[in-house]
Amino acid sequence: MQEEDPVASGKGWTMLKHEDTADQTKVVGLAEAVERYGRKRSHGADNMMEGVEPTTPEFEPNTPPRKKARPTHLPQISTLNAAAPPSPLPSPHGTPPPQTIWPSAPPSGASSPQPHAPLQPDLSLTALLTLPSLLSHFTNLPQQLQSHYLLTLLRHSPLPVLRTLHSVLTPTLARDFLTLLPPELVSHVLSFLPYSTLARASRVSKSWRAIIDSDPLLWRDLLKSTKIWFGGDTERNFAHSIYARRQLESPSIPHTLPLPHPYKTLFKSRHLTRLRWVQNENPKHHSFQAHGSSVVTCLLFSHGRIISASDDHSIHVYSPITGELLQALDGHEGGVWALAASKDTLVSGSTDRTVRIWNLATGKCTHIFGGHTSTVRCLAIVKPEWIDIESESGTITKEKWPKRSVIVTGSRDHSLRVWTLPRPGDPEYRCYGADDAEADPADDVDENPYHRMHLEGHDHAVRALAARGRTLVSGSYDCTVRIWDIVTGECKWVLVGHTQKVYSVVLDITRNLACSGSMDGTVRVWNIRTGQCQHTLTGHTSLVGLLGLSPSHLVSAAADSTLRIWDPETGELQNTLAAHTGAITCFQHDEFKVLSGSDGTLKMWNVRDGTVVRDLLTGISGVWQVVFEGRWCVAASNRNLTTVLDVWDFGTDEDDDWAGEPPGGVYDDDTDEEEEEEMEMEKDEQADVDAMDQDLEVDPSDGSIESEDLPHIQARNIADETDSDRPAPVREDEPMDQASGVGASKWAPGATSRSANHQRNRALLVGDSSSRRGGGTGPPLAGVPARLPANNETPTRPRIRPAGKGRR
């Protein structure tokens, strides 16, 4: 065995062998190890697991990997105290926040727990303390640099921070521009939106709904842009009706949102009329028998009721939904050939020569008027409305006539009569002969307190009449048309031109036009102000028995199986409807469609191009009558010797508020009772009215009143003369009282409204007037017309005959 060589050594040193150098590990001092550990943790803290110290190849490149003992978890160093609240700033690395590691902290490589690091300042607190200086520096930066700085911070912010910023910025940056802009700008902005977009926008919020619904300019412009604005008169009449209807409903129906302007309701009505009647291929339809096999002579659709009259002496009231017979009004002793309704009041004329007034709420006949000596062939209810009155100086003003609703009747006895329409609760009246068949109903007409005047002049039967305001047009078998003033009883014009009997007349007081159809096959258009014939419309080859007039179209129906559509102002023929095979027995039209009945069919036409839209009825014997309003259509026809009523509902479940326009544009939503209540509230004017009434009273001692007539006349003078002799009150629900020259009325400035919104709506109605003529003042005192009646009677007072004067 080889002996080991002695190791060379000296004082303070020892020589190592060559083979010992490779196995010798490098020795590091304690201070250097702590410093290296601190640098290693500061550079790799993001990727280092807590409690595990990975091998660092930089310092031990030749050391093989080996498993070390897992050290205990280092407790988190807390620097919080009572003076340092928790930091509100979130961690830049999300949750959980990393532990705070300080460079001076001792290493944690040993498995035994280490002592806590010394207390150090909190970084969050330090950031808060430096925040004022950072904010000051940020505010001094240019805006572009501020934006760049913020965007840089946002790009480096985690999702929770961005969510917090979003929750703060969203309500701060949100602006409801519709509620902040002036109404004029809002209306202008909304005017660029189509109807479908407006409908969706109104569902955004209650404020948007109120703004959109209450803007009259918006809906007026929308009506015009969609070509369903027809001049302004029908639109204002519709608005007047809606306001009156709301005044009756408002005390009982609470509304969470402001009610829409009537122009919006009108737009929806006309939009649905144009859309549903054409596109609804399968409307709800049902039919039921009525009046046995008798002819239906008159048919009305009024306030959700079907009212039919027949030559079997009866009048029936049906439900359009179920077809149930609601009321059977029996009492006439002859066929009923004339019918008119106003709310719960129905007026009928018959071959028994009487006029009967019915209460539709109770089904009772309350009044029977006698006076005509032959069949009552036609009648109309004339409601008070504002009309143009031209004074002798040429100034045009607005006055409301008649002062109380009246009935006008035409008879085969060659005459017309004017009656006061009884109000609900007025004393009942039954003429002679109503209960005694042997008495003549015409014997007591002079004692009837409701009779106003007898219009004589025609030489033959009065076949047709039309009345509005204080103007009455009558057509007769004597080939003439007469224009009457129903307030004074004066015959203003006798219109001569037809060569054969006149069967139909229509009236447009806005344009001062009257049209008549005759057996001579012509239609004549008359100017009721001058009495001249403006147009003679030719083309029909037989009797023109039916006429209809709307704002844009005059429609004539003849026995030659055709209908013709004319321009009433120019007389131009627009379309000829030729598809029927027999005489036209009935028709009705509006600005969108024409419904016409003849032997075998009931057809619907497009009024604008004259094309057939559809056949509603086919394979029937004949169509007696047809009427429609809004979503409803009713026709009376004959099938297998049985009279049948057919009812169509063109609406859907979403069209409950579809408000239709009545034929002729005549509304009856406002009542005379409302006017009486308003007049009672005007206490300040009562003394003046009483003085006027005393001046206008007739002294019973002058012999002009029979003693038995005095109680009736005194009972009626109280209300009638009040209506006649005082100015009509300015009503909020009456937008027509200031239109077309009434804005200068001497009492108009005193009118008050419930809201500024309402005033704005009414101001629009004034501005829309397309028939403004002259600079007239407001309506004068209602009891003092431009020309006093020649018979020295007040306009609303019953006709008083001198004692002993017999019946004419």
PDB file of N, CA and C in Angstrom, residues 684-761:
ATOM      1  N   ASP A 684    -120.936  86.260 -13.034  1.00  0.00           N
ATOM      2  CA  ASP A 684    -120.733  87.688 -13.242  1.00  0.00           C
ATOM      3  C   ASP A 684    -121.605  88.242 -14.346  1.00  0.00           C
ATOM      4  N   GLU A 685    -121.991  87.388 -15.298  1.00  0.00           N
ATOM      5  CA  GLU A 685    -122.772  87.872 -16.421  1.00  0.00           C
ATOM      6  C   GLU A 685    -124.268  87.633 -16.241  1.00  0.00           C
ATOM      7  N   GLN A 686    -124.638  87.019 -15.138  1.00  0.00           N
ATOM      8  CA  GLN A 686    -126.038  86.632 -14.984  1.00  0.00           C
ATOM      9  C   GLN A 686    -126.962  87.851 -14.950  1.00  0.00           C
ATOM     10  N   ALA A 687    -126.528  88.920 -14.310  1.00  0.00           N
ATOM     11  CA  ALA A 687    -127.408  90.093 -14.225  1.00  0.00           C
ATOM     12  C   ALA A 687    -127.691  90.667 -15.605  1.00  0.00           C
ATOM     13  N   ASP A 688    -126.649  90.749 -16.448  1.00  0.00           N
ATOM     14  CA  ASP A 688    -126.850  91.261 -17.798  1.00  0.00           C
ATOM     15  C   ASP A 688    -127.766  90.359 -18.601  1.00  0.00           C
ATOM     16  N   VAL A 689    -127.616  89.069 -18.395  1.00  0.00           N
ATOM     17  CA  VAL A 689    -128.471  88.138 -19.141  1.00  0.00           C
ATOM     18  C   VAL A 689    -129.917  88.281 -18.714  1.00  0.00           C
ATOM     19  N   ASP A 690    -130.128  88.414 -17.429  1.00  0.00           N
ATOM     20  CA  ASP A 690    -131.505  88.572 -16.957  1.00  0.00           C
ATOM     21  C   ASP A 690    -132.128  89.841 -17.546  1.00  0.00           C
ATOM     22  N   ALA A 691    -131.345  90.914 -17.620  1.00  0.00           N
ATOM     23  CA  ALA A 691    -131.877  92.142 -18.195  1.00  0.00           C
ATOM     24  C   ALA A 691    -132.239  91.943 -19.658  1.00  0.00           C
ATOM     25  N   MET A 692    -131.396  91.231 -20.385  1.00  0.00           N
ATOM     26  CA  MET A 692    -131.706  90.943 -21.787  1.00  0.00           C
ATOM     27  C   MET A 692    -132.980  90.119 -21.914  1.00  0.00           C
ATOM     28  N   ASP A 693    -133.101  89.121 -21.038  1.00  0.00           N
ATOM     29  CA  ASP A 693    -134.283  88.269 -21.102  1.00  0.00           C
ATOM     30  C   ASP A 693    -135.551  89.084 -20.860  1.00  0.00           C
ATOM     31  N   GLN A 694    -135.488  90.027 -19.936  1.00  0.00           N
ATOM     32  CA  GLN A 694    -136.669  90.840 -19.672  1.00  0.00           C
ATOM     33  C   GLN A 694    -137.024  91.704 -20.875  1.00  0.00           C
ATOM     34  N   ASP A 695    -136.007  92.211 -21.560  1.00  0.00           N
ATOM     35  CA  ASP A 695    -136.268  93.033 -22.732  1.00  0.00           C
ATOM     36  C   ASP A 695    -136.882  92.225 -23.869  1.00  0.00           C
ATOM     37  N   LEU A 696    -136.534  90.952 -23.943  1.00  0.00           N
ATOM     38  CA  LEU A 696    -137.004  90.139 -25.059  1.00  0.00           C
ATOM     39  C   LEU A 696    -138.302  89.410 -24.763  1.00  0.00           C
ATOM     40  N   GLU A 697    -138.747  89.443 -23.515  1.00  0.00           N
ATOM     41  CA  GLU A 697    -139.985  88.736 -23.181  1.00  0.00           C
ATOM     42  C   GLU A 697    -141.183  89.395 -23.864  1.00  0.00           C
ATOM     43  N   VAL A 698    -142.151  88.562 -24.184  1.00  0.00           N
ATOM     44  CA  VAL A 698    -143.391  89.039 -24.805  1.00  0.00           C
ATOM     45  C   VAL A 698    -144.431  89.232 -23.722  1.00  0.00           C
ATOM     46  N   ASP A 699    -145.069  90.375 -23.745  1.00  0.00           N
ATOM     47  CA  ASP A 699    -146.098  90.673 -22.740  1.00  0.00           C
ATOM     48  C   ASP A 699    -147.338  89.837 -23.031  1.00  0.00           C
ATOM     49  N   PRO A 700    -147.778  88.997 -22.084  1.00  0.00           N
ATOM     50  CA  PRO A 700    -148.967  88.178 -22.349  1.00  0.00           C
ATOM     51  C   PRO A 700    -150.216  88.999 -22.605  1.00  0.00           C
ATOM     52  N   SER A 701    -150.220  90.245 -22.198  1.00  0.00           N
ATOM     53  CA  SER A 701    -151.431  91.053 -22.357  1.00  0.00           C
ATOM     54  C   SER A 701    -151.614  91.582 -23.764  1.00  0.00           C
ATOM     55  N   ASP A 702    -150.595  91.386 -24.655  1.00  0.00           N
ATOM     56  CA  ASP A 702    -150.736  91.974 -25.981  1.00  0.00           C
ATOM     57  C   ASP A 702    -151.580  91.117 -26.907  1.00  0.00           C
ATOM     58  N   GLY A 703    -152.028  89.943 -26.409  1.00  0.00           N
ATOM     59  CA  GLY A 703    -152.924  89.127 -27.212  1.00  0.00           C
ATOM     60  C   GLY A 703    -152.231  88.235 -28.203  1.00  0.00           C
ATOM     61  N   SER A 704    -150.911  88.252 -28.254  1.00  0.00           N
ATOM     62  CA  SER A 704    -150.216  87.419 -29.222  1.00  0.00           C
ATOM     63  C   SER A 704    -149.990  86.005 -28.732  1.00  0.00           C
ATOM     64  N   ILE A 705    -150.297  85.716 -27.432  1.00  0.00           N
ATOM     65  CA  ILE A 705    -150.116  84.385 -26.890  1.00  0.00           C
ATOM     66  C   ILE A 705    -151.432  83.901 -26.325  1.00  0.00           C
ATOM     67  N   GLU A 706    -151.806  82.741 -26.727  1.00  0.00           N
ATOM     68  CA  GLU A 706    -153.019  82.173 -26.187  1.00  0.00           C
ATOM     69  C   GLU A 706    -152.770  81.731 -24.748  1.00  0.00           C
ATOM     70  N   SER A 707    -153.809  81.812 -23.921  1.00  0.00           N
ATOM     71  CA  SER A 707    -153.641  81.549 -22.491  1.00  0.00           C
ATOM     72  C   SER A 707    -153.164  80.130 -22.234  1.00  0.00           C
ATOM     73  N   GLU A 708    -153.626  79.146 -23.045  1.00  0.00           N
ATOM     74  CA  GLU A 708    -153.211  77.772 -22.787  1.00  0.00           C
ATOM     75  C   GLU A 708    -151.765  77.520 -23.202  1.00  0.00           C
ATOM     76  N   ASP A 709    -151.186  78.405 -24.038  1.00  0.00           N
ATOM     77  CA  ASP A 709    -149.801  78.237 -24.461  1.00  0.00           C
ATOM     78  C   ASP A 709    -148.822  78.834 -23.464  1.00  0.00           C
ATOM     79  N   LEU A 710    -149.310  79.725 -22.568  1.00  0.00           N
ATOM     80  CA  LEU A 710    -148.418  80.483 -21.713  1.00  0.00           C
ATOM     81  C   LEU A 710    -147.543  79.604 -20.816  1.00  0.00           C
ATOM     82  N   PRO A 711    -148.075  78.573 -20.162  1.00  0.00           N
ATOM     83  CA  PRO A 711    -147.190  77.766 -19.298  1.00  0.00           C
ATOM     84  C   PRO A 711    -146.030  77.129 -20.060  1.00  0.00           C
ATOM     85  N   HIS A 712    -146.316  76.614 -21.264  1.00  0.00           N
ATOM     86  CA  HIS A 712    -145.248  75.976 -22.036  1.00  0.00           C
ATOM     87  C   HIS A 712    -144.170  76.992 -22.418  1.00  0.00           C
ATOM     88  N   ILE A 713    -144.605  78.172 -22.858  1.00  0.00           N
ATOM     89  CA  ILE A 713    -143.645  79.171 -23.332  1.00  0.00           C
ATOM     90  C   ILE A 713    -142.807  79.709 -22.183  1.00  0.00           C
ATOM     91  N   GLN A 714    -143.453  79.974 -21.020  1.00  0.00           N
ATOM     92  CA  GLN A 714    -142.702  80.477 -19.878  1.00  0.00           C
ATOM     93  C   GLN A 714    -141.684  79.451 -19.399  1.00  0.00           C
ATOM     94  N   ALA A 715    -142.057  78.180 -19.451  1.00  0.00           N
ATOM     95  CA  ALA A 715    -141.122  77.140 -18.996  1.00  0.00           C
ATOM     96  C   ALA A 715    -139.910  77.048 -19.898  1.00  0.00           C
ATOM     97  N   ARG A 716    -140.062  77.344 -21.168  1.00  0.00           N
ATOM     98  CA  ARG A 716    -138.952  77.202 -22.096  1.00  0.00           C
ATOM     99  C   ARG A 716    -138.133  78.472 -22.244  1.00  0.00           C
ATOM    100  N   ASN A 717    -138.757  79.635 -21.972  1.00  0.00           N
ATOM    101  CA  ASN A 717    -138.024  80.883 -22.177  1.00  0.00           C
ATOM    102  C   ASN A 717    -136.826  81.004 -21.238  1.00  0.00           C
ATOM    103  N   ILE A 718    -136.904  80.369 -20.069  1.00  0.00           N
ATOM    104  CA  ILE A 718    -135.827  80.510 -19.094  1.00  0.00           C
ATOM    105  C   ILE A 718    -134.527  79.993 -19.667  1.00  0.00           C
ATOM    106  N   ALA A 719    -134.568  78.796 -20.251  1.00  0.00           N
ATOM    107  CA  ALA A 719    -133.339  78.205 -20.801  1.00  0.00           C
ATOM    108  C   ALA A 719    -133.037  78.719 -22.194  1.00  0.00           C
ATOM    109  N   ASP A 720    -134.073  78.862 -23.037  1.00  0.00           N
ATOM    110  CA  ASP A 720    -133.829  79.207 -24.437  1.00  0.00           C
ATOM    111  C   ASP A 720    -133.249  80.597 -24.583  1.00  0.00           C
ATOM    112  N   GLU A 721    -133.840  81.579 -23.871  1.00  0.00           N
ATOM    113  CA  GLU A 721    -133.357  82.935 -24.025  1.00  0.00           C
ATOM    114  C   GLU A 721    -131.984  83.097 -23.381  1.00  0.00           C
ATOM    115  N   THR A 722    -131.701  82.304 -22.349  1.00  0.00           N
ATOM    116  CA  THR A 722    -130.352  82.351 -21.779  1.00  0.00           C
ATOM    117  C   THR A 722    -129.338  81.914 -22.806  1.00  0.00           C
ATOM    118  N   ASP A 723    -129.653  80.843 -23.548  1.00  0.00           N
ATOM    119  CA  ASP A 723    -128.750  80.394 -24.608  1.00  0.00           C
ATOM    120  C   ASP A 723    -128.646  81.438 -25.698  1.00  0.00           C
ATOM    121  N   SER A 724    -129.741  82.140 -25.932  1.00  0.00           N
ATOM    122  CA  SER A 724    -129.788  83.030 -27.077  1.00  0.00           C
ATOM    123  C   SER A 724    -129.123  84.365 -26.818  1.00  0.00           C
ATOM    124  N   ASP A 725    -129.259  84.871 -25.596  1.00  0.00           N
ATOM    125  CA  ASP A 725    -128.929  86.269 -25.371  1.00  0.00           C
ATOM    126  C   ASP A 725    -127.598  86.498 -24.684  1.00  0.00           C
ATOM    127  N   ARG A 726    -126.845  85.469 -24.437  1.00  0.00           N
ATOM    128  CA  ARG A 726    -125.544  85.662 -23.805  1.00  0.00           C
ATOM    129  C   ARG A 726    -124.486  85.034 -24.679  1.00  0.00           C
ATOM    130  N   PRO A 727    -123.252  85.530 -24.562  1.00  0.00           N
ATOM    131  CA  PRO A 727    -122.197  84.960 -25.400  1.00  0.00           C
ATOM    132  C   PRO A 727    -121.915  83.520 -25.018  1.00  0.00           C
ATOM    133  N   ALA A 728    -121.631  82.727 -26.046  1.00  0.00           N
ATOM    134  CA  ALA A 728    -121.260  81.333 -25.788  1.00  0.00           C
ATOM    135  C   ALA A 728    -119.964  81.293 -25.008  1.00  0.00           C
ATOM    136  N   PRO A 729    -119.898  80.506 -23.937  1.00  0.00           N
ATOM    137  CA  PRO A 729    -118.680  80.485 -23.116  1.00  0.00           C
ATOM    138  C   PRO A 729    -117.518  79.888 -23.875  1.00  0.00           C
ATOM    139  N   VAL A 730    -116.337  80.360 -23.522  1.00  0.00           N
ATOM    140  CA  VAL A 730    -115.117  79.812 -24.105  1.00  0.00           C
ATOM    141  C   VAL A 730    -114.768  78.556 -23.339  1.00  0.00           C
ATOM    142  N   ARG A 731    -114.667  77.438 -24.033  1.00  0.00           N
ATOM    143  CA  ARG A 731    -114.462  76.158 -23.378  1.00  0.00           C
ATOM    144  C   ARG A 731    -113.099  75.600 -23.712  1.00  0.00           C
ATOM    145  N   GLU A 732    -112.544  74.924 -22.715  1.00  0.00           N
ATOM    146  CA  GLU A 732    -111.222  74.335 -22.937  1.00  0.00           C
ATOM    147  C   GLU A 732    -111.288  73.206 -23.939  1.00  0.00           C
ATOM    148  N   ASP A 733    -112.376  72.472 -23.930  1.00  0.00           N
ATOM    149  CA  ASP A 733    -112.453  71.330 -24.822  1.00  0.00           C
ATOM    150  C   ASP A 733    -112.990  71.717 -26.184  1.00  0.00           C
ATOM    151  N   GLU A 734    -112.998  73.028 -26.473  1.00  0.00           N
ATOM    152  CA  GLU A 734    -113.582  73.492 -27.710  1.00  0.00           C
ATOM    153  C   GLU A 734    -112.535  74.277 -28.477  1.00  0.00           C
ATOM    154  N   PRO A 735    -111.683  73.608 -29.233  1.00  0.00           N
ATOM    155  CA  PRO A 735    -110.596  74.309 -29.916  1.00  0.00           C
ATOM    156  C   PRO A 735    -111.061  75.173 -31.063  1.00  0.00           C
ATOM    157  N   MET A 736    -112.318  75.091 -31.439  1.00  0.00           N
ATOM    158  CA  MET A 736    -112.781  75.837 -32.587  1.00  0.00           C
ATOM    159  C   MET A 736    -113.196  77.256 -32.249  1.00  0.00           C
ATOM    160  N   ASP A 737    -113.303  77.580 -30.958  1.00  0.00           N
ATOM    161  CA  ASP A 737    -113.839  78.893 -30.618  1.00  0.00           C
ATOM    162  C   ASP A 737    -112.873  80.024 -30.935  1.00  0.00           C
ATOM    163  N   GLN A 738    -111.615  79.716 -31.228  1.00  0.00           N
ATOM    164  CA  GLN A 738    -110.682  80.776 -31.568  1.00  0.00           C
ATOM    165  C   GLN A 738    -110.161  80.636 -32.985  1.00  0.00           C
ATOM    166  N   ALA A 739    -110.556  79.611 -33.685  1.00  0.00           N
ATOM    167  CA  ALA A 739    -110.029  79.396 -35.022  1.00  0.00           C
ATOM    168  C   ALA A 739    -110.719  80.311 -36.015  1.00  0.00           C
ATOM    169  N   SER A 740    -110.005  80.617 -37.061  1.00  0.00           N
ATOM    170  CA  SER A 740    -110.536  81.358 -38.200  1.00  0.00           C
ATOM    171  C   SER A 740    -111.150  82.680 -37.791  1.00  0.00           C
ATOM    172  N   GLY A 741    -110.414  83.499 -37.107  1.00  0.00           N
ATOM    173  CA  GLY A 741    -110.879  84.843 -36.817  1.00  0.00           C
ATOM    174  C   GLY A 741    -111.406  85.040 -35.429  1.00  0.00           C
ATOM    175  N   VAL A 742    -111.564  83.976 -34.658  1.00  0.00           N
ATOM    176  CA  VAL A 742    -112.121  84.130 -33.326  1.00  0.00           C
ATOM    177  C   VAL A 742    -111.053  84.470 -32.313  1.00  0.00           C
ATOM    178  N   GLY A 743    -109.798  84.407 -32.710  1.00  0.00           N
ATOM    179  CA  GLY A 743    -108.736  84.742 -31.770  1.00  0.00           C
ATOM    180  C   GLY A 743    -108.839  86.161 -31.266  1.00  0.00           C
ATOM    181  N   ALA A 744    -109.498  87.051 -32.009  1.00  0.00           N
ATOM    182  CA  ALA A 744    -109.645  88.441 -31.585  1.00  0.00           C
ATOM    183  C   ALA A 744    -110.918  88.665 -30.791  1.00  0.00           C
ATOM    184  N   SER A 745    -111.565  87.592 -30.363  1.00  0.00           N
ATOM    185  CA  SER A 745    -112.806  87.725 -29.606  1.00  0.00           C
ATOM    186  C   SER A 745    -112.574  88.532 -28.345  1.00  0.00           C
ATOM    187  N   LYS A 746    -113.549  89.356 -27.986  1.00  0.00           N
ATOM    188  CA  LYS A 746    -113.349  90.246 -26.849  1.00  0.00           C
ATOM    189  C   LYS A 746    -113.334  89.503 -25.523  1.00  0.00           C
ATOM    190  N   TRP A 747    -113.817  88.262 -25.498  1.00  0.00           N
ATOM    191  CA  TRP A 747    -113.697  87.511 -24.254  1.00  0.00           C
ATOM    192  C   TRP A 747    -112.691  86.371 -24.365  1.00  0.00           C
ATOM    193  N   ALA A 748    -112.058  86.219 -25.502  1.00  0.00           N
ATOM    194  CA  ALA A 748    -111.080  85.135 -25.648  1.00  0.00           C
ATOM    195  C   ALA A 748    -109.907  85.268 -24.691  1.00  0.00           C
ATOM    196  N   PRO A 749    -109.357  86.477 -24.435  1.00  0.00           N
ATOM    197  CA  PRO A 749    -108.219  86.543 -23.503  1.00  0.00           C
ATOM    198  C   PRO A 749    -108.539  86.083 -22.110  1.00  0.00           C
ATOM    199  N   GLY A 750    -109.807  86.084 -21.739  1.00  0.00           N
ATOM    200  CA  GLY A 750    -110.151  85.650 -20.399  1.00  0.00           C
ATOM    201  C   GLY A 750    -110.233  84.160 -20.240  1.00  0.00           C
ATOM    202  N   ALA A 751    -110.114  83.435 -21.326  1.00  0.00           N
ATOM    203  CA  ALA A 751    -110.214  81.987 -21.240  1.00  0.00           C
ATOM    204  C   ALA A 751    -109.018  81.430 -20.498  1.00  0.00           C
ATOM    205  N   THR A 752    -109.269  80.469 -19.662  1.00  0.00           N
ATOM    206  CA  THR A 752    -108.198  79.825 -18.905  1.00  0.00           C
ATOM    207  C   THR A 752    -108.111  78.377 -19.317  1.00  0.00           C
ATOM    208  N   SER A 753    -106.952  77.796 -19.051  1.00  0.00           N
ATOM    209  CA  SER A 753    -106.752  76.389 -19.390  1.00  0.00           C
ATOM    210  C   SER A 753    -106.183  75.668 -18.202  1.00  0.00           C
ATOM    211  N   ARG A 754    -106.284  74.351 -18.252  1.00  0.00           N
ATOM    212  CA  ARG A 754    -105.799  73.542 -17.137  1.00  0.00           C
ATOM    213  C   ARG A 754    -104.296  73.429 -17.131  1.00  0.00           C
ATOM    214  N   SER A 755    -103.648  73.601 -18.267  1.00  0.00           N
ATOM    215  CA  SER A 755    -102.199  73.441 -18.321  1.00  0.00           C
ATOM    216  C   SER A 755    -101.646  74.193 -19.502  1.00  0.00           C
ATOM    217  N   ALA A 756    -100.341  74.500 -19.417  1.00  0.00           N
ATOM    218  CA  ALA A 756     -99.684  75.169 -20.542  1.00  0.00           C
ATOM    219  C   ALA A 756     -99.662  74.265 -21.754  1.00  0.00           C
ATOM    220  N   ASN A 757     -99.608  72.993 -21.521  1.00  0.00           N
ATOM    221  CA  ASN A 757     -99.626  72.051 -22.635  1.00  0.00           C
ATOM    222  C   ASN A 757    -100.929  72.157 -23.394  1.00  0.00           C
ATOM    223  N   HIS A 758    -102.032  72.283 -22.648  1.00  0.00           N
ATOM    224  CA  HIS A 758    -103.335  72.401 -23.293  1.00  0.00           C
ATOM    225  C   HIS A 758    -103.416  73.682 -24.106  1.00  0.00           C
ATOM    226  N   GLN A 759    -102.880  74.779 -23.564  1.00  0.00           N
ATOM    227  CA  GLN A 759    -102.880  76.022 -24.314  1.00  0.00           C
ATOM    228  C   GLN A 759    -102.091  75.880 -25.603  1.00  0.00           C
ATOM    229  N   ARG A 760    -100.979  75.179 -25.533  1.00  0.00           N
ATOM    230  CA  ARG A 760    -100.163  75.005 -26.736  1.00  0.00           C
ATOM    231  C   ARG A 760    -100.932  74.210 -27.789  1.00  0.00           C
ATOM    232  N   ASN A 761    -101.663  73.183 -27.331  1.00  0.00           N
ATOM    233  CA  ASN A 761    -102.449  72.395 -28.275  1.00  0.00           C
ATOM    234  C   ASN A 761    -103.520  73.233 -28.931  1.00  0.00           C
TER     235      ASN A 761
END
